[in-house]
Coordinates of C-alpha atoms in Angstrom, one line a residue:
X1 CA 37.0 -7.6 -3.4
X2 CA 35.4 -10.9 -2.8
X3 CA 33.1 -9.5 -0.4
X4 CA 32.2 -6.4 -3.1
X5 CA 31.2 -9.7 -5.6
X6 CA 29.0 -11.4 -3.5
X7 CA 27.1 -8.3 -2.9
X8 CA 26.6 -7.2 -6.6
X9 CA 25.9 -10.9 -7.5
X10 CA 23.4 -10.7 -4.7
X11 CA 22.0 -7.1 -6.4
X12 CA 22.1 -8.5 -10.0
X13 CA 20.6 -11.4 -9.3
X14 CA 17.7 -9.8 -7.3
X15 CA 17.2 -7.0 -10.0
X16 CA 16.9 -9.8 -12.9
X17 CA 13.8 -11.8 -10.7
X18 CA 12.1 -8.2 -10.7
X19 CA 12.8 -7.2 -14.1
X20 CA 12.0 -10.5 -15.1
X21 CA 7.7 -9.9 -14.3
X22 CA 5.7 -8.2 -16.5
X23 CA 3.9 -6.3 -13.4
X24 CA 7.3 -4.6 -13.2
X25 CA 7.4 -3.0 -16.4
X26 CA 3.6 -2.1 -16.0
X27 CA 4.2 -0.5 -12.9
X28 CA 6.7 1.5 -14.4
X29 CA 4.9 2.6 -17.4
X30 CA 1.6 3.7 -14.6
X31 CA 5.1 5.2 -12.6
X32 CA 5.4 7.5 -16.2
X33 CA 1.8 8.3 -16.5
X34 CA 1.5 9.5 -12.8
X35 CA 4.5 11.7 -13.6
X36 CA 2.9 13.7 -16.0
X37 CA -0.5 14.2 -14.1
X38 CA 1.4 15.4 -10.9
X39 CA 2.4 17.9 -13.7
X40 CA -0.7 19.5 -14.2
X41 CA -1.1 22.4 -16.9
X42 CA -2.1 26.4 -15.8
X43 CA -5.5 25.8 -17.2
X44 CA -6.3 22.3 -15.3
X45 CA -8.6 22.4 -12.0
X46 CA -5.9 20.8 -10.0
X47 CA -2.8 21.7 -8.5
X48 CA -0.4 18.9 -7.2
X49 CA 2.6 20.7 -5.6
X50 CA 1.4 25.0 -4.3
X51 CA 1.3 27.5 -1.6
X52 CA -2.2 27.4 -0.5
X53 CA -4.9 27.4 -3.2
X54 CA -3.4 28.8 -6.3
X55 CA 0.2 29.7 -5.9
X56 CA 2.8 27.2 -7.4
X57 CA 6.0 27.8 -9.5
X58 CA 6.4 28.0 -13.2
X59 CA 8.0 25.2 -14.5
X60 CA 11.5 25.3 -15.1
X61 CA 13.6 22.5 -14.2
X62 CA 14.2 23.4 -10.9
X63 CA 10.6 23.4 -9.9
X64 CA 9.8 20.3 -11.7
X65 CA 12.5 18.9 -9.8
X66 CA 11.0 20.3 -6.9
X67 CA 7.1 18.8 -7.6
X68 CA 8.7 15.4 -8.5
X69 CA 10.9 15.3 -5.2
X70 CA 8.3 16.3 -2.7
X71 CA 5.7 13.7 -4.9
X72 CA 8.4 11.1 -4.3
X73 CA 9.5 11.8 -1.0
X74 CA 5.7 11.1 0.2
X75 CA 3.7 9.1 -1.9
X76 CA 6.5 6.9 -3.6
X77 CA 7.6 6.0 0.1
X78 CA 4.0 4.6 0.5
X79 CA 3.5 3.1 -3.4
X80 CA 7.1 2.0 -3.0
X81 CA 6.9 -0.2 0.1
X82 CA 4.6 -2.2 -1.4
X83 CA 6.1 -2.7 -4.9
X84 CA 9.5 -3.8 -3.1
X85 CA 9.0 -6.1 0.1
X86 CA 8.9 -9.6 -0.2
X87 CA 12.5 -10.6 -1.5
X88 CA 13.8 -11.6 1.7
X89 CA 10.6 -14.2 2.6
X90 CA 10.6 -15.2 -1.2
X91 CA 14.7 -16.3 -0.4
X92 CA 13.5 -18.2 2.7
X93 CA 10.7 -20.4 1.5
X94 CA 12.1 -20.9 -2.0
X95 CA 15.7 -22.1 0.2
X96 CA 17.5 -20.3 -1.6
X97 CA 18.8 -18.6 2.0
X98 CA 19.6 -22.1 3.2
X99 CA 22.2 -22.0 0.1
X100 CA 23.6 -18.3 0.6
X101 CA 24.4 -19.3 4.1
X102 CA 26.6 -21.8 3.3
X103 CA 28.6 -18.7 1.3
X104 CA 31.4 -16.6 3.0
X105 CA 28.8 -14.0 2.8
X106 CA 27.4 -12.3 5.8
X107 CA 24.6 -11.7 7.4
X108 CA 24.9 -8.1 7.4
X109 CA 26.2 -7.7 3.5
X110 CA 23.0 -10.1 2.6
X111 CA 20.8 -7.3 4.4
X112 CA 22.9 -4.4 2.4
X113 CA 22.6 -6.3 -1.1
X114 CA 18.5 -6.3 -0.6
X115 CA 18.5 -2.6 0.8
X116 CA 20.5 -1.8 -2.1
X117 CA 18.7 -3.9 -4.1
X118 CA 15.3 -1.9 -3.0
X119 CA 17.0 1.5 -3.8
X120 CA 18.1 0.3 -7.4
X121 CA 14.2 -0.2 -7.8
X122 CA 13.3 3.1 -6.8
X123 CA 16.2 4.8 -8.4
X124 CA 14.7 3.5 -11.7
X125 CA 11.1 5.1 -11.0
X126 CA 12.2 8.3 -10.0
X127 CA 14.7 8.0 -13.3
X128 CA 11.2 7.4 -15.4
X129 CA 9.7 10.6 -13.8
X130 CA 13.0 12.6 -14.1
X131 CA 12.5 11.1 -18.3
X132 CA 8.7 12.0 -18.2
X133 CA 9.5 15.9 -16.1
X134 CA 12.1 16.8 -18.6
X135 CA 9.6 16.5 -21.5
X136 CA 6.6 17.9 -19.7
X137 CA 8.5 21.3 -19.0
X138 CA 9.2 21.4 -22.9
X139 CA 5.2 20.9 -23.2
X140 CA 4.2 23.3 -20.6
X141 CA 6.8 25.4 -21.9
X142 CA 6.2 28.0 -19.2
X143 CA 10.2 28.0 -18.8
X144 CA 12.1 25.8 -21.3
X145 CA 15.6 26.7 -20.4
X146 CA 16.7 23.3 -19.4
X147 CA 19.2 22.4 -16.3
X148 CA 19.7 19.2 -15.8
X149 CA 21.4 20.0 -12.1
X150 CA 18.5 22.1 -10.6
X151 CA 16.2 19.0 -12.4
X152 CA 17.9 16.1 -10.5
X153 CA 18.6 18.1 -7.4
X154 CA 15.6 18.3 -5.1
X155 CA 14.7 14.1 -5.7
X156 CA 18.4 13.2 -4.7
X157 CA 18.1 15.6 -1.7
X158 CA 14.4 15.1 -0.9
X159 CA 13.3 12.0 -2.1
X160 CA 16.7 9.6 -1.6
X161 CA 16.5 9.9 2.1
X162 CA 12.7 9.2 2.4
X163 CA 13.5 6.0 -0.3
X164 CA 16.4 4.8 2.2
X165 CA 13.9 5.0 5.0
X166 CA 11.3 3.0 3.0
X167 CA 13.9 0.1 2.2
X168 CA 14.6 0.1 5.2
X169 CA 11.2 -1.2 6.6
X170 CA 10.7 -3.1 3.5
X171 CA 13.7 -5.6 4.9
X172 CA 12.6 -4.8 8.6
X173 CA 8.8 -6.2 7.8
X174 CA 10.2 -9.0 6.2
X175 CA 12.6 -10.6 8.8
X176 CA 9.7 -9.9 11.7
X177 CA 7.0 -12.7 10.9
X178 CA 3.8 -11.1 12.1
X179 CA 4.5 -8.0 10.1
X180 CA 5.2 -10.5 6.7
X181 CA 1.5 -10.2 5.7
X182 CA -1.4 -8.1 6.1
X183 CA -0.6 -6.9 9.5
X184 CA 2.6 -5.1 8.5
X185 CA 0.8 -4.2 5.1
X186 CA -1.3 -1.6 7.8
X187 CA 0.9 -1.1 10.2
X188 CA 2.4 0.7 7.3
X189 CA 0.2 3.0 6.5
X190 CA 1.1 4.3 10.2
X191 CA 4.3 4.6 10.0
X192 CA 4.8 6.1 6.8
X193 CA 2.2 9.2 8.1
X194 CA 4.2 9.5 11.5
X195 CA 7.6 9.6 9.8
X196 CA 7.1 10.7 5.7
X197 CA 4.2 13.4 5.4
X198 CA 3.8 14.5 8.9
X199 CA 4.2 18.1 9.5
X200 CA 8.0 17.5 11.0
X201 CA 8.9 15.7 8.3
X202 CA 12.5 17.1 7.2
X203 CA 12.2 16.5 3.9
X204 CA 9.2 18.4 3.6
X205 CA 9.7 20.9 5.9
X206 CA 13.5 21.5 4.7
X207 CA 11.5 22.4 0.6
X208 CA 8.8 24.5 2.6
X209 CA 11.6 26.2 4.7
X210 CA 13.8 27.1 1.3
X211 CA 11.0 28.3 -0.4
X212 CA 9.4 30.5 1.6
X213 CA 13.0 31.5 2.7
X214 CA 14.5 32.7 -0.7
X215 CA 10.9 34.0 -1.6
X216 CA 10.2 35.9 1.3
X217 CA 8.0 39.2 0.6
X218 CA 8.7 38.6 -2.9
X219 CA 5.8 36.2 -3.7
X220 CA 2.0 36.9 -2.1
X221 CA 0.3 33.9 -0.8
X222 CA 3.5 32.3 0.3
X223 CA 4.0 31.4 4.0
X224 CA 6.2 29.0 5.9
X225 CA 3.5 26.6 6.3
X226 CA 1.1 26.4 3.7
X227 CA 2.6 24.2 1.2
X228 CA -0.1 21.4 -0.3
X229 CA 1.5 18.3 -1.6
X230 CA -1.2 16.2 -3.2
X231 CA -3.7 16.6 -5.6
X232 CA -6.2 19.7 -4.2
X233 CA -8.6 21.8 -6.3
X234 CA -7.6 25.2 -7.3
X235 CA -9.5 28.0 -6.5
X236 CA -9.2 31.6 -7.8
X237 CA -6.9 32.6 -10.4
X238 CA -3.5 30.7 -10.7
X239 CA -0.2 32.7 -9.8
X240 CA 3.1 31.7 -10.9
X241 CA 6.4 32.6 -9.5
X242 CA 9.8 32.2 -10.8
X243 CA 12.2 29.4 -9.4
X244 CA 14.8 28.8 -11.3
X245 CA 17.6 27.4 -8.7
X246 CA 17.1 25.8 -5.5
X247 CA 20.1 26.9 -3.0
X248 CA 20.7 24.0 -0.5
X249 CA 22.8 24.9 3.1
X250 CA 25.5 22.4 3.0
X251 CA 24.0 21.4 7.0
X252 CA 21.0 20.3 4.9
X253 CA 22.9 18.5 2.2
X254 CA 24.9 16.6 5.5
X255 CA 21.6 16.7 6.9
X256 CA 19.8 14.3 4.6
X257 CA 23.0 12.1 3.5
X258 CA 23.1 11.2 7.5
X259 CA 19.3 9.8 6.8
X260 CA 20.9 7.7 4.0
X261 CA 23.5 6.6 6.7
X262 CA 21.0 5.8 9.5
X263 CA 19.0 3.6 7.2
X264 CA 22.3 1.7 6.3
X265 CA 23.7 1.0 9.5
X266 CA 19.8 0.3 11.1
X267 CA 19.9 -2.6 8.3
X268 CA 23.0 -3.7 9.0
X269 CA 21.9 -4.0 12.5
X270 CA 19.2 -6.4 11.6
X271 CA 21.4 -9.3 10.9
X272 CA 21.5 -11.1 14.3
X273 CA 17.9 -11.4 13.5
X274 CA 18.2 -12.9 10.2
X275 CA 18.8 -16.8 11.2
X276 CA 15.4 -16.4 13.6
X277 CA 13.6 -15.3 10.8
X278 CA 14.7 -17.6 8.3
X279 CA 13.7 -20.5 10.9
X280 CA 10.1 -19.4 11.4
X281 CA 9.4 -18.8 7.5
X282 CA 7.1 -22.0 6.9
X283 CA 6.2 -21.7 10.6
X284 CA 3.6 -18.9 10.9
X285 CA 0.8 -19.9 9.8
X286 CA 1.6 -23.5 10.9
X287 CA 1.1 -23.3 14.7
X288 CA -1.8 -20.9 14.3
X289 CA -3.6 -23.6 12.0
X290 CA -2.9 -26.4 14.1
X291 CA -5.1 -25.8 17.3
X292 CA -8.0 -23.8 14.8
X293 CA -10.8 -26.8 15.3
X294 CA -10.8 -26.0 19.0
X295 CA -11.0 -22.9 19.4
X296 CA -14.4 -21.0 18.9
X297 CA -16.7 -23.5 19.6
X298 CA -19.7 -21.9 19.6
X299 CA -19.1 -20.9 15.8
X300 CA -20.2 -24.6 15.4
X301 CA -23.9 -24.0 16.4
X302 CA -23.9 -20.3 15.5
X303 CA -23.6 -21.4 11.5
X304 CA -25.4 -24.4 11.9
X305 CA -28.3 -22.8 9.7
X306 CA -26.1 -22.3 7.1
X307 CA -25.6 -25.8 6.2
X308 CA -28.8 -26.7 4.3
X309 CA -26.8 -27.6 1.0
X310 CA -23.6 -27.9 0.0
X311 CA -22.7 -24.2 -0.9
X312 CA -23.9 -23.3 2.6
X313 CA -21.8 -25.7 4.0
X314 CA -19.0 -24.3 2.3
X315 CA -19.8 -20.8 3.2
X316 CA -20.2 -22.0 6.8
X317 CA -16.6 -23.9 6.2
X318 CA -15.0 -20.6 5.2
X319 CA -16.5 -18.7 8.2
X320 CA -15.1 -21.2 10.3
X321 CA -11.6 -20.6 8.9
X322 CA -11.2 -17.4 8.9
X323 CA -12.8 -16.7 11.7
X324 CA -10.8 -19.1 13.8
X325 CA -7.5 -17.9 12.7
X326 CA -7.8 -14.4 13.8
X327 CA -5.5 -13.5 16.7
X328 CA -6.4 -12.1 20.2
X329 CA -5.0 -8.5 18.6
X330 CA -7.7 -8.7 16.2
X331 CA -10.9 -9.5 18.3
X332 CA -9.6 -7.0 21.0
X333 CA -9.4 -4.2 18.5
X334 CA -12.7 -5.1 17.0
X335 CA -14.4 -4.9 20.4
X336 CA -12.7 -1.2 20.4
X337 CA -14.4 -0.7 16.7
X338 CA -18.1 -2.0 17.7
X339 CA -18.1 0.6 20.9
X340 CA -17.0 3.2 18.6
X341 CA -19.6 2.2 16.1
X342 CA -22.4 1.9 18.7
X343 CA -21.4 5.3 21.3
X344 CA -19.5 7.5 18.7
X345 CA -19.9 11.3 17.1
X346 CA -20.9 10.2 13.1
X347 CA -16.8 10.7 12.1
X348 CA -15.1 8.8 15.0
X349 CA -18.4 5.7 13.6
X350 CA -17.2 6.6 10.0
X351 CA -12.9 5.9 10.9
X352 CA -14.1 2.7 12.9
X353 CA -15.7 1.4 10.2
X354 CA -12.8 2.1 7.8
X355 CA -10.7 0.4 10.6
X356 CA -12.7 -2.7 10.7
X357 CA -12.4 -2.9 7.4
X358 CA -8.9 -2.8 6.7
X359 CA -8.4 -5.0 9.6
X360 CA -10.3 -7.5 7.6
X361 CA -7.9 -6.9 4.2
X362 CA -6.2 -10.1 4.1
X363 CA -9.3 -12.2 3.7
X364 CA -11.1 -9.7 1.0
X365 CA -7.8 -10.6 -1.0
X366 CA -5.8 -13.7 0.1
X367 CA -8.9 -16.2 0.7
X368 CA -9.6 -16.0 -3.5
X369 CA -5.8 -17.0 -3.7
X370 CA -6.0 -20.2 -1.1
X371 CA -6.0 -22.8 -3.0
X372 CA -3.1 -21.3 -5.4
X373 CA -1.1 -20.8 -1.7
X374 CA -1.8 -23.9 -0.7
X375 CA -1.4 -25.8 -4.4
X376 CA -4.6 -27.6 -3.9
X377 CA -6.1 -26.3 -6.8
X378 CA -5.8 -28.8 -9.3
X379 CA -7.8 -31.4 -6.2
X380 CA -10.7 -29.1 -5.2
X381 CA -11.5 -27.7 -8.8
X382 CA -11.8 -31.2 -10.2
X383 CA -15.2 -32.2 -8.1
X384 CA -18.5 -31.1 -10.0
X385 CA -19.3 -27.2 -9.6
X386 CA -16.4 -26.9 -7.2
X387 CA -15.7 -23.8 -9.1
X388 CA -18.9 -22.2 -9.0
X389 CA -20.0 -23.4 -5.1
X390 CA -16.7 -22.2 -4.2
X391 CA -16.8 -19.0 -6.3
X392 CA -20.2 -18.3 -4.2
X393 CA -19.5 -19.2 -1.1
X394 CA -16.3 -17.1 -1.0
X395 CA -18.2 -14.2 -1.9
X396 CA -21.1 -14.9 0.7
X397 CA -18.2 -14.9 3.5
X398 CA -16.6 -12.0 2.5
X399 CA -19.2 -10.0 2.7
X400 CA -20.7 -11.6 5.3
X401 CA -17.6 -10.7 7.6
X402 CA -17.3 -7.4 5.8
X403 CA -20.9 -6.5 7.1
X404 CA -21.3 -8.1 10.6
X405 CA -17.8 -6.6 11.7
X406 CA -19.7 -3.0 11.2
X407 CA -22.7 -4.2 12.2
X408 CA -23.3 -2.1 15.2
X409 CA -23.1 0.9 12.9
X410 CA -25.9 -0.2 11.0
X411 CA -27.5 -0.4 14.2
X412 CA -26.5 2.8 14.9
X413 CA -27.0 4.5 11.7
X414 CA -30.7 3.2 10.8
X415 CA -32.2 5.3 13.4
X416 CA -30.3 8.6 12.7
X417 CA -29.4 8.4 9.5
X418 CA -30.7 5.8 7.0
X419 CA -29.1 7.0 4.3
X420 CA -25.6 5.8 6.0
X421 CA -26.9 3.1 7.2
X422 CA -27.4 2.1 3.3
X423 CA -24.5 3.3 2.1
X424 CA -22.4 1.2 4.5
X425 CA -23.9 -2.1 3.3
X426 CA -23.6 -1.2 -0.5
X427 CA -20.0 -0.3 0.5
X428 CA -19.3 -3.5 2.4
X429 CA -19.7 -5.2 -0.3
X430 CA -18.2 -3.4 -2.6
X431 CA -15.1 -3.9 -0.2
X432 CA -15.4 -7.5 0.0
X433 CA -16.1 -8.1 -3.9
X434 CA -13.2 -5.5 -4.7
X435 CA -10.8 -8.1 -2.5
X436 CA -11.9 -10.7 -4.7
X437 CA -11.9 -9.5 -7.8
X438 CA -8.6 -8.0 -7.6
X439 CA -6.7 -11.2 -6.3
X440 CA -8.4 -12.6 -9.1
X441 CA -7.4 -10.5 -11.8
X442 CA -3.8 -9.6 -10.0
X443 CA -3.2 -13.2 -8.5
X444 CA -1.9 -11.4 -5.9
X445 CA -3.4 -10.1 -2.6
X446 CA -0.8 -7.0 -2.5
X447 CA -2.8 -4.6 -5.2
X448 CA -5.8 -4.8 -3.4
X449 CA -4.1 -4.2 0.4
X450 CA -2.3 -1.3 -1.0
X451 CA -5.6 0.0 -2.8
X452 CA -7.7 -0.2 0.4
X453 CA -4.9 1.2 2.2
X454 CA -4.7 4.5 0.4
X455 CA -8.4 4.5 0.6
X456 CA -8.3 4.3 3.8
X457 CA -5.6 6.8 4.1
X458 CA -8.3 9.5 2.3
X459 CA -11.8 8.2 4.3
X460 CA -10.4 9.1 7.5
X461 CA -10.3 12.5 5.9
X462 CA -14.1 12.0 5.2
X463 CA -13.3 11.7 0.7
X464 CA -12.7 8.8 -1.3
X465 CA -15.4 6.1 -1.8
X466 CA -15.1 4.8 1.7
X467 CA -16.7 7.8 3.2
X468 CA -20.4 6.1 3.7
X469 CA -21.0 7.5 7.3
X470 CA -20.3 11.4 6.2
X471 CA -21.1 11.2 2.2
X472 CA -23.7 8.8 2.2
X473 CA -25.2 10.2 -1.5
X474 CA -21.7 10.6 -2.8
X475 CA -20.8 7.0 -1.5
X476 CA -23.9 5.5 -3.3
X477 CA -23.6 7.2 -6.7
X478 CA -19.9 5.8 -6.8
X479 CA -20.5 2.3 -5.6
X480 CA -23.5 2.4 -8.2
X481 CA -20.6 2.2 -10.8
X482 CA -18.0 0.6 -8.8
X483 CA -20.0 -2.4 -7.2
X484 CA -21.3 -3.7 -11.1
X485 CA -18.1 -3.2 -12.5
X486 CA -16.5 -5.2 -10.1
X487 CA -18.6 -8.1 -9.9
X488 CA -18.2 -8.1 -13.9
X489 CA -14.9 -8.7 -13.3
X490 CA -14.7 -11.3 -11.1
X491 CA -17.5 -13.3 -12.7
X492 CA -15.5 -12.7 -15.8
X493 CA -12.2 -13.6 -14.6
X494 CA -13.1 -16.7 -12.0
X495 CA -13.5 -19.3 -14.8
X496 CA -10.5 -18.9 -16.5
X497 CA -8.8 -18.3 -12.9
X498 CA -10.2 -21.6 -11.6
X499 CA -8.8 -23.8 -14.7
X500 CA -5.4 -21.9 -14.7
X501 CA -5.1 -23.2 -11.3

């Protein structure tokens, strides 16, 4: 019994420091309104859950259950990684860990209490889109006999399991140090499409598998693998079937609880690692920063120009910083980008690009937030027109590094294809200035990784606004609206930021 206290006080105390931020209860009111657009109505131009183009089911509870599961399972395992990680490194470099150790509690049942933790947090969203479902199939009214059952049934069977997984990795990234920041932020991305929406993923292929099983020869259009999860435009006139109950095997049922399991005992088996990571919270950066003024000495004469004034020293100061901070990893897998940039077909140009990019996510965000990481804030704002040198130069080395790091696509591109070529400067920095402006406005990096991320996620399918190399007059029209915008709001924002701090 003792042991079952120190866990829910661990829980409780974890949920209240969530619930306690306003970004919490924002995140759950955007959770609502996304709830009711993957609803869409028979006369919108969208589908979110069908078979193929135009085949989906009317909505009774079961198939909103159904829509809301799959939508959970898939893209609330990406959105929800990033909404939940951090605990574990806020517990290490607040101390608090250094005061739960000294506790009879475990290692292990400290691990449990932040899974469990984690799944509390989603359990809540998926209870606001259970809320928000319920009232859009009274709306819709396309089938308004209500069962609350067949409602709740597909996300406890689909969407649970995928949630466990996605706790999982949110305790796993913590405790590894590398993966603490933006390297684990994209590593992400990877993992969640190789275990969540590929096309062996159970939870989606045990839905696709029922469906087409129970509707077999019944419904036209329906096949056992041509369900679209996402939002996709519909084409031709919409068809409706009927599905009003959603029979599960009991295998399945043991099937998906032994995911739930898994997840449990793969945390569990995390502890020995715990101490280790604790030790080496402060230390990361630490080591790294240490030996940074000798490395990369020939950056030293290579900015040299720069320094005619004082913001151009302090643009050439930034360079220097980040630049000399980036790992081996990183200018290894750039070297990989700039061939592919230089000798590549125009998509394998347009996904390095998007690579180099993303690999470059932690300074569009985290460099506006230094001096609030680093609490010198309050020092460097105080000196004459710190705010607006600094403001300048951040925003010249952003988009310097932003551009040079797809530089041989320019190259590349202003032979062939101009048009690219253009659109990938106007969308560097649009990248860059995005970073800044939302660690500005957000005062924290995450919204912006998990932004670019998910852009990412749809450029290497050549759509989105990172598409410059394939859409190049699509790319410009948006980034004619986005790039203003977002310079309005940084300009905007800056001031106020720099006196807060």
């Amino acid at each position: 019994m003792s042991a079952l206290r120190r866990f829910g006080a661990i829980l409780v105390a974890d949920l209240r420091e969530r619930t306690r931020a306003t970004r919490f209860w924002v995140v759950l009111a955007l959770i609502g309104v996304v709830s009711w657009w993957c609803l869409p109505p028979a006369s919108a131009s969208y589908l979110t859950v069908s078979f193929g183009d135009n085949v989906r089911g009317a909505y009774s509870s079961a198939w909103v259950g159904m829509v809301l599961g799959l939508m959970n399972s898939t893209m609330l395992s990406l959105i929800g990684f990033y909404l939940v990680r951090g605990t574990l490194v806020r517990d290490f470099e607040t101390r608090v860990w250094q005061l739960l150790v000294a506790t009879p509690m475990t290692r292990a049942g400290y691990l449990l209490a932040k899974w469990a933790s984690h799944m509390a947090v989603f359990a809540l969203i998926m209870l606001v889109g259970l809320a928000v479902g319920a009232v859009a199939q009274f709306v819709r009214a396309e089938d308004r006999a209500f069962d609350l059952v067949e409602l709740v049934k597909p996300v406890v069977v689909l969407a649970l399991p995928a949630m466990a997984l996605t706790a999982f990795f949110a305790v796993l990234f913590d405790l590894v140090p590398w993966l603490r920041r933006t390297a684990g932020n994209v590593l992400y991305l990877f993992v969640w499409m190789g275990v969540t929406i590929s096309e062996n993923a159970p939870g989606i292929g045990l839905a696709q598998h029922d469906v087409y099983t129970q509707l077999a020869g019944s419904v036209a259009g329906i096949t056992g693998t041509n369900i679209s999860i996402g939002v996709g435009d519909k084409t031709g006139k919409l068809v409706l079937f009927a599905w009003t109950h959603w029979h599960v095997a009991v295998v399945d049922l043991v099937g998906r609880a032994g995911w739930i399991a898994l997840a449990m005992v793969a945390v569990a088996a995390l502890a020995p690692l715990l101490d280790r990571a604790a030790a080496r919270a402060g230390s990361a950066g630490a080591g790294r920063g240490a030996s940074a003024g000798r490395r990369l000495r020939w950056l030293d004469r290579l900015l040299r120009p720069l320094e005619f004034s004082t913001t151009g020293m302090l643009l050439a100061a930034e360079l220097k910083l980040v630049l000399r901070q980036r790992r081996v990893w990183w200018w290894l897998a750039w070297i990989v980008s700039a061939i592919v940039q230089l000798v590549g077909a125009r998509d394998a140009v347009g996904i390095a690009v998007i690579c180099a990019w993303v690999m470059n996510a932690d300074v569009f965000a985290r460099a506006i937030l230094r001096e609030s990481d680093t609490g010198t804030g309050a020092l460097l704002f105080s000196a004459a027109q710190a705010p607006r040198r600094l403001l300048l130069a951040r925003i010249g080395a952003a988009v310097l590094l932003a551009s040079a790091t797809i530089l041989p696509a320019i190259v590349h591109l202003a032979f062939v294809a101009p048009a690219a070529a253009t659109a990938l400067i106007v969308t560097a920095t649009t990248v860059a200035v995005g970073g800044l402006a939302l660690g500005v406005l957000c005062r924290n990096p995450r919204p912006f990784e998990l932004v670019l991320v998910a852009l990412a996620y749809v450029g290497v399918q050549n759509g989105g606004p990172l598409a410059a190399v394939v859409n190049p007059q699509w790319t410009l029209g948006v980034q004619a609206f986005l790039l203003p915008t977002l310079i309005v709001v940084l300009l905007a924002l800056w001031p106020r930021f720099a006196r807060w701090r």
